[in-house]
CSV table of C-alpha atoms in Angstrom, one decimal:
chain,number,residue,atom,x,y,z
W,14,MET,CA,17.3,-10.1,39.7
W,15,SER,CA,18.6,-13.7,40.5
W,16,ALA,CA,21.3,-14.0,43.0
W,17,GLN,CA,24.5,-14.6,40.4
W,18,ALA,CA,23.2,-11.7,38.3
W,19,GLU,CA,23.5,-9.2,41.3
W,20,ARG,CA,26.9,-10.7,41.6
W,21,LYS,CA,27.9,-10.0,38.3
W,22,THR,CA,26.4,-6.2,38.5
W,23,GLU,CA,28.0,-5.7,41.9
W,24,ASN,CA,31.2,-6.0,40.2
W,25,LEU,CA,30.4,-3.6,37.2
W,26,PRO,CA,31.8,0.1,37.4
W,27,GLN,CA,29.5,2.5,38.5
W,28,TRP,CA,28.9,3.6,35.1
W,29,LYS,CA,27.9,0.7,33.8
W,30,LYS,CA,25.2,-0.2,36.6
W,31,GLU,CA,23.7,2.7,36.1
W,32,GLU,CA,23.8,2.1,32.1
W,33,VAL,CA,22.0,-1.4,32.8
W,34,ASP,CA,20.0,0.1,35.1
W,35,GLU,CA,18.5,2.7,32.5
W,36,LEU,CA,18.3,0.0,30.0
W,37,ALA,CA,16.5,-2.4,32.2
W,38,GLU,CA,13.9,1.0,32.8
W,39,ILE,CA,13.2,0.7,28.7
W,40,ILE,CA,12.8,-3.2,28.9
W,41,SER,CA,10.6,-3.1,32.2
W,42,GLU,CA,8.2,-0.1,30.9
W,43,TYR,CA,7.2,-1.4,27.3
W,44,GLU,CA,5.2,-4.3,26.4
W,45,SER,CA,7.1,-5.1,23.7
W,46,VAL,CA,11.0,-5.5,23.1
W,47,GLY,CA,13.5,-5.9,20.4
W,48,ILE,CA,16.9,-5.7,19.0
W,49,VAL,CA,17.7,-3.3,16.0
W,50,GLY,CA,20.5,-3.1,13.7
W,51,ILE,CA,22.1,0.3,13.5
W,52,ALA,CA,24.9,-0.6,11.2
W,53,GLY,CA,25.6,1.9,8.7
W,54,ILE,CA,23.5,4.8,9.7
W,55,PRO,CA,24.9,8.3,10.0
W,56,SER,CA,25.1,9.7,13.3
W,57,LYS,CA,23.0,12.3,12.1
W,58,GLN,CA,20.4,10.0,10.5
W,59,LEU,CA,19.8,8.3,13.8
W,60,GLN,CA,19.1,10.7,15.9
W,61,ASP,CA,17.0,11.5,13.5
W,62,MET,CA,15.4,8.0,13.4
W,63,ARG,CA,15.0,8.4,17.1
W,64,ARG,CA,13.3,12.0,16.9
W,65,ASP,CA,10.7,10.3,14.8
W,66,LEU,CA,10.0,7.4,17.0
W,67,HIS,CA,9.0,10.1,20.1
W,68,GLY,CA,5.8,9.0,21.0
W,69,THR,CA,5.7,5.6,19.5
W,70,ALA,CA,8.9,3.7,20.9
W,71,GLU,CA,11.9,4.6,22.4
W,72,LEU,CA,15.4,3.3,21.1
W,73,ARG,CA,18.7,3.0,23.4
W,74,VAL,CA,21.8,2.1,21.9
W,75,SER,CA,24.6,0.8,24.6
W,76,ARG,CA,27.5,-1.5,24.5
W,77,ASN,CA,26.5,-5.5,23.7
W,78,THR,CA,27.7,-6.6,26.9
W,79,LEU,CA,25.6,-4.2,28.7
W,80,GLN,CA,22.8,-4.6,26.4
W,81,THR,CA,23.3,-8.6,27.2
W,82,ARG,CA,23.3,-8.3,30.9
W,83,ALA,CA,20.0,-6.3,30.7
W,84,LEU,CA,18.3,-8.4,29.0
W,85,GLU,CA,19.4,-11.7,30.6
W,86,ASP,CA,18.3,-10.0,34.2
W,87,ALA,CA,14.7,-9.4,32.0
W,88,GLY,CA,14.4,-12.8,31.5
W,89,LEU,CA,14.5,-12.2,27.7
W,90,GLY,CA,17.7,-14.4,27.0
W,91,ASP,CA,15.8,-15.1,23.5
W,92,LEU,CA,17.1,-11.6,22.5
W,93,VAL,CA,20.5,-12.0,23.4
W,94,GLU,CA,21.5,-14.7,20.3
W,95,HIS,CA,20.3,-11.4,17.9
W,96,ILE,CA,22.4,-8.7,19.9
W,97,GLU,CA,25.9,-9.0,17.2
W,98,GLY,CA,27.7,-5.9,15.4
W,99,GLN,CA,25.7,-2.4,15.7
W,100,VAL,CA,22.9,-2.9,17.6
W,101,GLY,CA,20.5,-1.6,20.2
W,102,ILE,CA,17.7,-2.2,22.2
W,103,VAL,CA,13.9,-0.7,21.3
W,104,GLY,CA,10.9,-0.4,23.3
W,105,THR,CA,7.3,-0.2,22.0
W,106,ASN,CA,3.5,-0.9,23.5
W,107,GLU,CA,2.6,-0.8,20.1
W,108,ASN,CA,2.0,-4.6,18.4
W,109,PRO,CA,4.9,-6.0,17.0
W,110,PHE,CA,3.4,-6.1,13.3
W,111,SER,CA,2.9,-1.9,13.7
W,112,LEU,CA,6.6,-1.6,15.0
W,113,TYR,CA,7.8,-3.5,12.0
W,114,LYS,CA,6.1,-1.5,9.5
W,115,GLU,CA,7.0,1.9,11.3
W,116,LEU,CA,10.8,0.7,11.2
W,117,GLU,CA,10.6,-0.4,7.5
W,118,ALA,CA,8.8,2.7,6.1
W,119,SER,CA,11.2,4.7,8.1
W,120,LYS,CA,14.0,3.4,5.5
W,121,THR,CA,15.6,6.1,3.3
W,122,PRO,CA,17.4,5.2,0.2
W,123,ALA,CA,21.6,5.9,0.9
W,124,PRO,CA,24.7,5.6,-1.2
W,125,ILE,CA,26.5,2.7,-0.9
W,126,ASN,CA,30.5,2.9,-0.5
W,127,GLU,CA,33.5,0.9,-1.8
W,128,GLY,CA,33.9,-2.3,0.1
W,129,GLU,CA,30.4,-2.7,1.2
W,130,VAL,CA,28.1,-5.9,0.2
W,131,ALA,CA,25.2,-5.3,-2.2
W,132,PRO,CA,21.8,-6.0,-0.5
W,133,ASN,CA,20.2,-6.4,-3.8
W,134,ASP,CA,21.0,-6.0,-7.7
W,135,ILE,CA,22.5,-3.0,-8.7
W,136,VAL,CA,20.9,-1.4,-12.3
W,137,ILE,CA,21.9,1.6,-14.0
W,138,PRO,CA,18.4,2.7,-15.9
W,139,GLU,CA,18.5,3.3,-19.7
W,140,GLY,CA,18.1,6.8,-20.5
W,141,ASP,CA,20.3,10.0,-20.9
W,142,THR,CA,23.1,10.4,-17.6
W,143,GLY,CA,22.8,13.9,-18.0
W,144,VAL,CA,26.7,13.9,-18.3
W,145,ASP,CA,28.4,15.5,-21.1
W,146,PRO,CA,30.9,13.5,-23.4
W,147,GLY,CA,33.9,12.5,-22.1
W,148,PRO,CA,35.6,10.5,-19.8
W,149,PHE,CA,32.8,9.4,-17.9
W,150,VAL,CA,31.4,6.9,-20.6
W,151,GLY,CA,34.7,4.5,-20.3
W,152,GLU,CA,33.8,4.4,-16.7
W,153,LEU,CA,30.2,3.3,-17.3
W,154,GLN,CA,31.8,0.9,-19.7
W,155,SER,CA,34.4,-0.7,-17.6
W,156,ILE,CA,31.7,-1.9,-14.9
W,157,GLY,CA,29.7,-3.4,-17.4
W,158,ALA,CA,27.1,-0.8,-18.6
W,159,ASN,CA,26.0,-0.1,-22.0
W,160,ALA,CA,26.9,3.3,-22.5
W,161,ARG,CA,27.9,5.7,-25.5
W,162,ILE,CA,27.5,9.2,-26.1
W,163,GLU,CA,24.2,10.2,-28.6
W,164,GLU,CA,23.1,13.6,-29.2
W,165,GLY,CA,25.5,15.3,-27.1
W,166,SER,CA,25.4,13.4,-23.8
W,167,ILE,CA,26.2,10.2,-22.6
W,168,GLN,CA,23.6,7.8,-22.7
W,169,VAL,CA,22.8,4.5,-21.6
W,170,MET,CA,21.2,2.3,-24.0
W,171,GLU,CA,19.3,-0.1,-22.0
W,172,ASP,CA,18.8,-1.1,-17.9
W,173,SER,CA,22.6,-2.4,-17.5
W,174,THR,CA,23.1,-4.6,-14.2
W,175,VAL,CA,26.1,-4.0,-12.9
W,176,LEU,CA,26.4,-5.9,-10.0
W,177,GLU,CA,24.6,-8.7,-8.6
W,178,ALA,CA,23.6,-9.2,-4.8
W,179,GLY,CA,26.2,-10.4,-2.6
W,180,GLU,CA,29.0,-9.0,-4.3
W,181,GLU,CA,31.2,-6.4,-3.1
W,182,VAL,CA,31.4,-2.9,-4.6
W,183,SER,CA,34.8,-1.9,-6.4
W,184,ALA,CA,35.5,1.7,-5.7
W,185,ASP,CA,34.7,2.3,-9.9
W,186,LEU,CA,31.8,1.4,-9.3
W,187,ALA,CA,31.3,3.5,-6.3
W,188,ASN,CA,32.3,6.4,-8.3
W,189,VAL,CA,29.8,5.9,-10.9
W,190,LEU,CA,26.9,5.5,-8.9
W,191,ASN,CA,28.1,8.5,-6.6
W,192,GLU,CA,28.1,10.2,-10.0
W,193,LEU,CA,25.0,9.5,-11.0
W,194,GLY,CA,23.2,10.2,-8.0
W,195,ILE,CA,22.3,6.1,-7.6
W,196,GLU,CA,21.2,5.1,-3.9
W,197,PRO,CA,20.9,1.4,-4.3
W,198,LYS,CA,20.8,0.5,-0.3
W,199,GLU,CA,18.3,1.7,2.6
W,200,VAL,CA,19.2,3.1,5.6
W,201,GLY,CA,17.0,2.4,8.4
W,202,LEU,CA,16.7,0.5,12.1
W,203,ASP,CA,16.9,-2.8,10.7
W,204,LEU,CA,14.8,-5.0,13.3
W,205,ARG,CA,16.0,-8.6,14.0
W,206,ALA,CA,13.4,-9.5,16.5
W,207,VAL,CA,11.3,-8.9,18.8
W,208,ILE,CA,9.4,-10.2,22.2
W,209,ALA,CA,5.6,-9.5,22.9
W,210,GLU,CA,3.6,-11.1,25.8
W,211,GLY,CA,6.4,-13.7,26.0
W,212,VAL,CA,6.7,-14.8,22.0
W,213,LEU,CA,9.2,-13.9,19.8
W,214,PHE,CA,8.5,-12.5,16.4
W,215,ASP,CA,11.3,-12.8,13.4
W,216,PRO,CA,11.3,-10.2,11.1
W,217,GLU,CA,9.9,-13.1,8.6
W,218,ASP,CA,6.7,-13.5,11.1
W,219,LEU,CA,5.7,-9.6,10.9
W,220,ASP,CA,6.3,-9.2,7.4
W,221,ILE,CA,2.8,-9.6,6.0
W,222,ASP,CA,0.5,-7.4,4.0
W,223,VAL,CA,-1.7,-6.3,6.3
W,224,ASP,CA,-4.6,-4.8,3.5
W,225,ALA,CA,-4.6,-8.7,1.7
W,226,TYR,CA,-4.7,-10.6,5.4
W,227,ARG,CA,-7.7,-8.1,5.8
W,228,SER,CA,-9.0,-9.1,2.5
W,229,ASP,CA,-8.7,-13.0,3.1
W,230,VAL,CA,-10.1,-12.3,6.4
W,231,SER,CA,-13.7,-10.5,5.0
W,232,THR,CA,-13.7,-13.0,2.0
W,233,ALA,CA,-13.7,-15.8,4.4
W,234,ALA,CA,-16.2,-14.5,6.7
W,235,ALA,CA,-18.5,-14.4,3.9
W,236,ARG,CA,-17.9,-17.4,2.4
W,237,ALA,CA,-18.5,-18.7,5.8
W,238,GLN,CA,-21.9,-16.9,6.1
W,239,ASN,CA,-22.8,-17.8,2.2
W,240,LEU,CA,-22.7,-21.2,3.6
W,241,SER,CA,-24.6,-20.8,6.4
W,242,ILE,CA,-27.5,-19.6,4.8
W,243,ASN,CA,-27.1,-22.1,2.1
W,244,ALA,CA,-27.2,-24.5,4.4
W,245,SER,CA,-30.2,-23.1,6.6
W,246,TYR,CA,-28.0,-22.7,9.8
W,247,PRO,CA,-29.1,-19.9,12.2
W,248,THR,CA,-26.5,-17.7,14.0
W,249,ASP,CA,-27.0,-14.2,15.3
W,250,ALA,CA,-25.4,-13.0,12.1
W,251,THR,CA,-27.5,-15.3,9.4
W,252,ALA,CA,-31.1,-15.0,10.8
W,253,PRO,CA,-32.4,-11.9,9.8
W,254,THR,CA,-31.2,-13.0,6.2
W,255,LEU,CA,-33.1,-16.7,6.9
W,256,ILE,CA,-36.2,-15.2,8.0
W,257,ALA,CA,-36.2,-12.9,5.0
W,258,LYS,CA,-35.1,-15.6,2.5
W,259,ALA,CA,-38.2,-18.1,3.9
W,260,THR,CA,-40.5,-14.9,3.7
W,261,GLY,CA,-40.0,-14.2,0.0
W,262,GLU,CA,-40.2,-18.2,-1.0
W,263,ALA,CA,-43.6,-18.5,1.0
W,264,LYS,CA,-44.8,-15.3,-1.0
W,265,SER,CA,-43.4,-16.6,-4.1
W,266,LEU,CA,-45.2,-19.8,-3.6
W,267,GLY,CA,-48.7,-18.3,-2.3
W,268,LEU,CA,-48.8,-16.0,-5.6
W,269,GLN,CA,-48.3,-19.4,-8.2
W,270,ALA,CA,-50.6,-21.1,-5.9
W,271,ALA,CA,-53.1,-17.8,-6.1
W,272,ILE,CA,-54.0,-18.4,-2.5
W,273,GLU,CA,-55.8,-15.7,-1.3
W,274,ASP,CA,-54.5,-14.3,1.7
W,275,GLU,CA,-54.9,-10.6,2.5
W,276,ALA,CA,-51.4,-10.2,2.7
W,277,LEU,CA,-50.7,-11.1,-0.8
W,278,MET,CA,-54.4,-9.7,-2.6
W,279,PRO,CA,-52.7,-6.6,-3.7
W,280,ASP,CA,-49.8,-8.3,-5.8
W,281,LEU,CA,-52.8,-11.1,-6.6
W,282,VAL,CA,-54.3,-8.5,-8.3
W,283,SER,CA,-51.9,-6.8,-10.2
W,284,LYS,CA,-50.8,-10.5,-11.7
W,285,ALA,CA,-54.4,-11.3,-12.4
W,286,ASP,CA,-54.5,-7.5,-14.1
W,287,ALA,CA,-51.3,-7.8,-16.2
W,288,GLN,CA,-52.4,-11.1,-17.4
W,289,LEU,CA,-55.9,-10.0,-18.6
W,290,ARG,CA,-54.0,-7.3,-20.5
W,291,ALA,CA,-51.6,-9.5,-22.0
W,292,LEU,CA,-54.3,-11.6,-23.0
W,293,ALA,CA,-56.4,-8.5,-24.2
W,294,ALA,CA,-53.7,-7.5,-26.5
W,295,GLN,CA,-53.4,-10.6,-28.4
W,296,ILE,CA,-57.2,-10.3,-29.4
W,297,ASP,CA,-57.5,-8.5,-33.0
W,298,ASP,CA,-61.3,-7.8,-32.7
W,299,GLU,CA,-61.5,-5.2,-30.3
W,300,GLU,CA,-65.5,-4.9,-30.5
W,301,ALA,CA,-65.3,-8.3,-28.6
W,302,LEU,CA,-63.3,-6.4,-25.6
W,303,PRO,CA,-65.2,-4.8,-23.1
W,304,GLU,CA,-64.2,-0.7,-23.7
W,305,GLU,CA,-62.0,-0.2,-20.7
W,306,LEU,CA,-59.7,-3.1,-22.7
W,307,GLN,CA,-60.1,-1.9,-26.0
W,308,ASP,CA,-57.2,0.5,-25.9
W,309,VAL,CA,-54.7,-2.0,-24.5
W,310,GLU,CA,-50.7,-2.0,-26.6
W,311,ALA,CA,-49.4,-4.4,-27.5
W,312,ALA,CA,-46.9,-3.8,-25.3
W,313,ALA,CA,-48.8,-5.2,-22.7
W,314,PRO,CA,-47.9,-8.9,-22.6
W,315,ALA,CA,-44.0,-8.1,-21.5
W,316,ALA,CA,-45.5,-6.6,-18.5
W,317,ALA,CA,-47.3,-9.5,-17.6
W,318,ASP,CA,-44.2,-11.5,-18.3
W,319,ASP,CA,-42.7,-8.9,-15.9
W,320,GLU,CA,-45.0,-9.4,-13.1
W,321,ASP,CA,-44.7,-13.1,-13.1
W,322,GLU,CA,-40.8,-13.4,-12.4
W,323,SER,CA,-41.0,-10.7,-10.1
W,324,ALA,CA,-42.4,-12.9,-7.0
W,325,ASP,CA,-39.7,-15.1,-8.4
W,326,ASP,CA,-36.7,-12.8,-8.2
W,327,GLN,CA,-37.9,-11.1,-4.8
W,328,THR,CA,-36.2,-14.1,-2.7
W,329,GLU,CA,-33.1,-13.4,-4.4
W,330,ASP,CA,-33.1,-9.4,-4.0
W,331,GLU,CA,-33.5,-10.5,-0.2
W,332,ALA,CA,-31.5,-12.7,0.4
W,333,GLU,CA,-27.8,-12.4,-1.6
W,334,THR,CA,-26.5,-15.6,-1.8
W,335,ASP,CA,-23.8,-16.9,-4.1
W,336,ASP,CA,-24.3,-20.3,-4.4
W,337,ALA,CA,-28.3,-20.4,-4.4
W,338,ASP,CA,-29.1,-23.1,-7.2
W,339,ALA,CA,-32.9,-22.5,-8.0
W,340,ASP,CA,-33.3,-25.9,-9.7
W,341,ASP,CA,-32.0,-27.7,-6.4
W,342,ASP,CA,-33.5,-25.6,-4.1
W,343,ASP,CA,-37.3,-26.5,-5.5
W,344,ASP,CA,-37.3,-29.8,-3.4
W,345,GLU,CA,-35.7,-28.8,-0.7
W,346,ASP,CA,-37.5,-25.3,-0.2
W,347,GLY,CA,-41.2,-27.2,-0.3
W,348,GLY,CA,-41.2,-28.2,3.4
W,349,ASP,CA,-39.7,-24.8,4.5
W,350,GLY,CA,-42.3,-22.8,2.2
W,351,ALA,CA,-45.3,-24.8,3.6
W,352,ALA,CA,-44.3,-23.8,7.0
W,353,GLY,CA,-43.7,-20.6,6.0
W,354,LEU,CA,-47.3,-20.5,4.8
W,355,GLY,CA,-48.7,-21.6,7.7
W,356,GLU,CA,-47.4,-19.0,10.2
W,357,MET,CA,-47.9,-16.6,7.5
W,358,PHE,CA,-51.4,-17.6,6.8
W,359,GLY,CA,-52.4,-18.9,10.0
């Protein structure tokens, strides 16, 4: 605390000194410190909110002058400009994004009173109001709702915007909304700013869709890996896939070239057998065939085709790369495939 701040504190009454000390303790105890607006929150609801925050954050409400003094003494003067109206200091060891999300989730609907400013457009929805025919239909119409009596009750015929955001609520509108049980505003702790690790965050900085952000990061990572694989750029993450891809391409080339290698022999024999059976199936004179091929079914050619295609498909199965272009890769893979065969076949 500076000498000037000490002199200011010395001139305070004892109870104010104690209050500043308690505020300073909250500020120093937590990693994130912020200012929250509490205007319009009934005392009971405020106590409930404090209780709900227990274990996650601590809220302290005090005079604005004392909060200002405590923040300035702690070197958090950037928060002082947000001390206006009814506010409190909140401290937490959670990150600012988690704090903002928790405070927003804790907000609850509440009725709006005469003289308050509408936070958003106020709409009376279409449907049965549940109110028996009477003077209330005139009250609805007087505030701009399309209402009339039908089937023994007062009906609102269409969604009716009765007040736009930023306009002041009249006594008549407040009464109608109360009668219908419409609560057009939210009551809760309104985070105005928070400082964490020396960085000041405004609500606009913290209002992000976490799921969408996580999805964007995952998509970017997948695309980066795909680019790395298609560019044959080895990393810890892509090396296994690149090796599998090269192995598959080498094997495919070996099968197409009919290279007699121990590792390829089972596949070469299967391929030759399928081709032989496909050819036998095309001969009408069974007597011209060896006995073991005389019962070959006409469907055999399909099997042969499948065998031919399986080798080409293997590379795609082992390395899933969205942007792979089989035609473009023929020229590029020739060198890599030959190198792979060199290692495979010695």
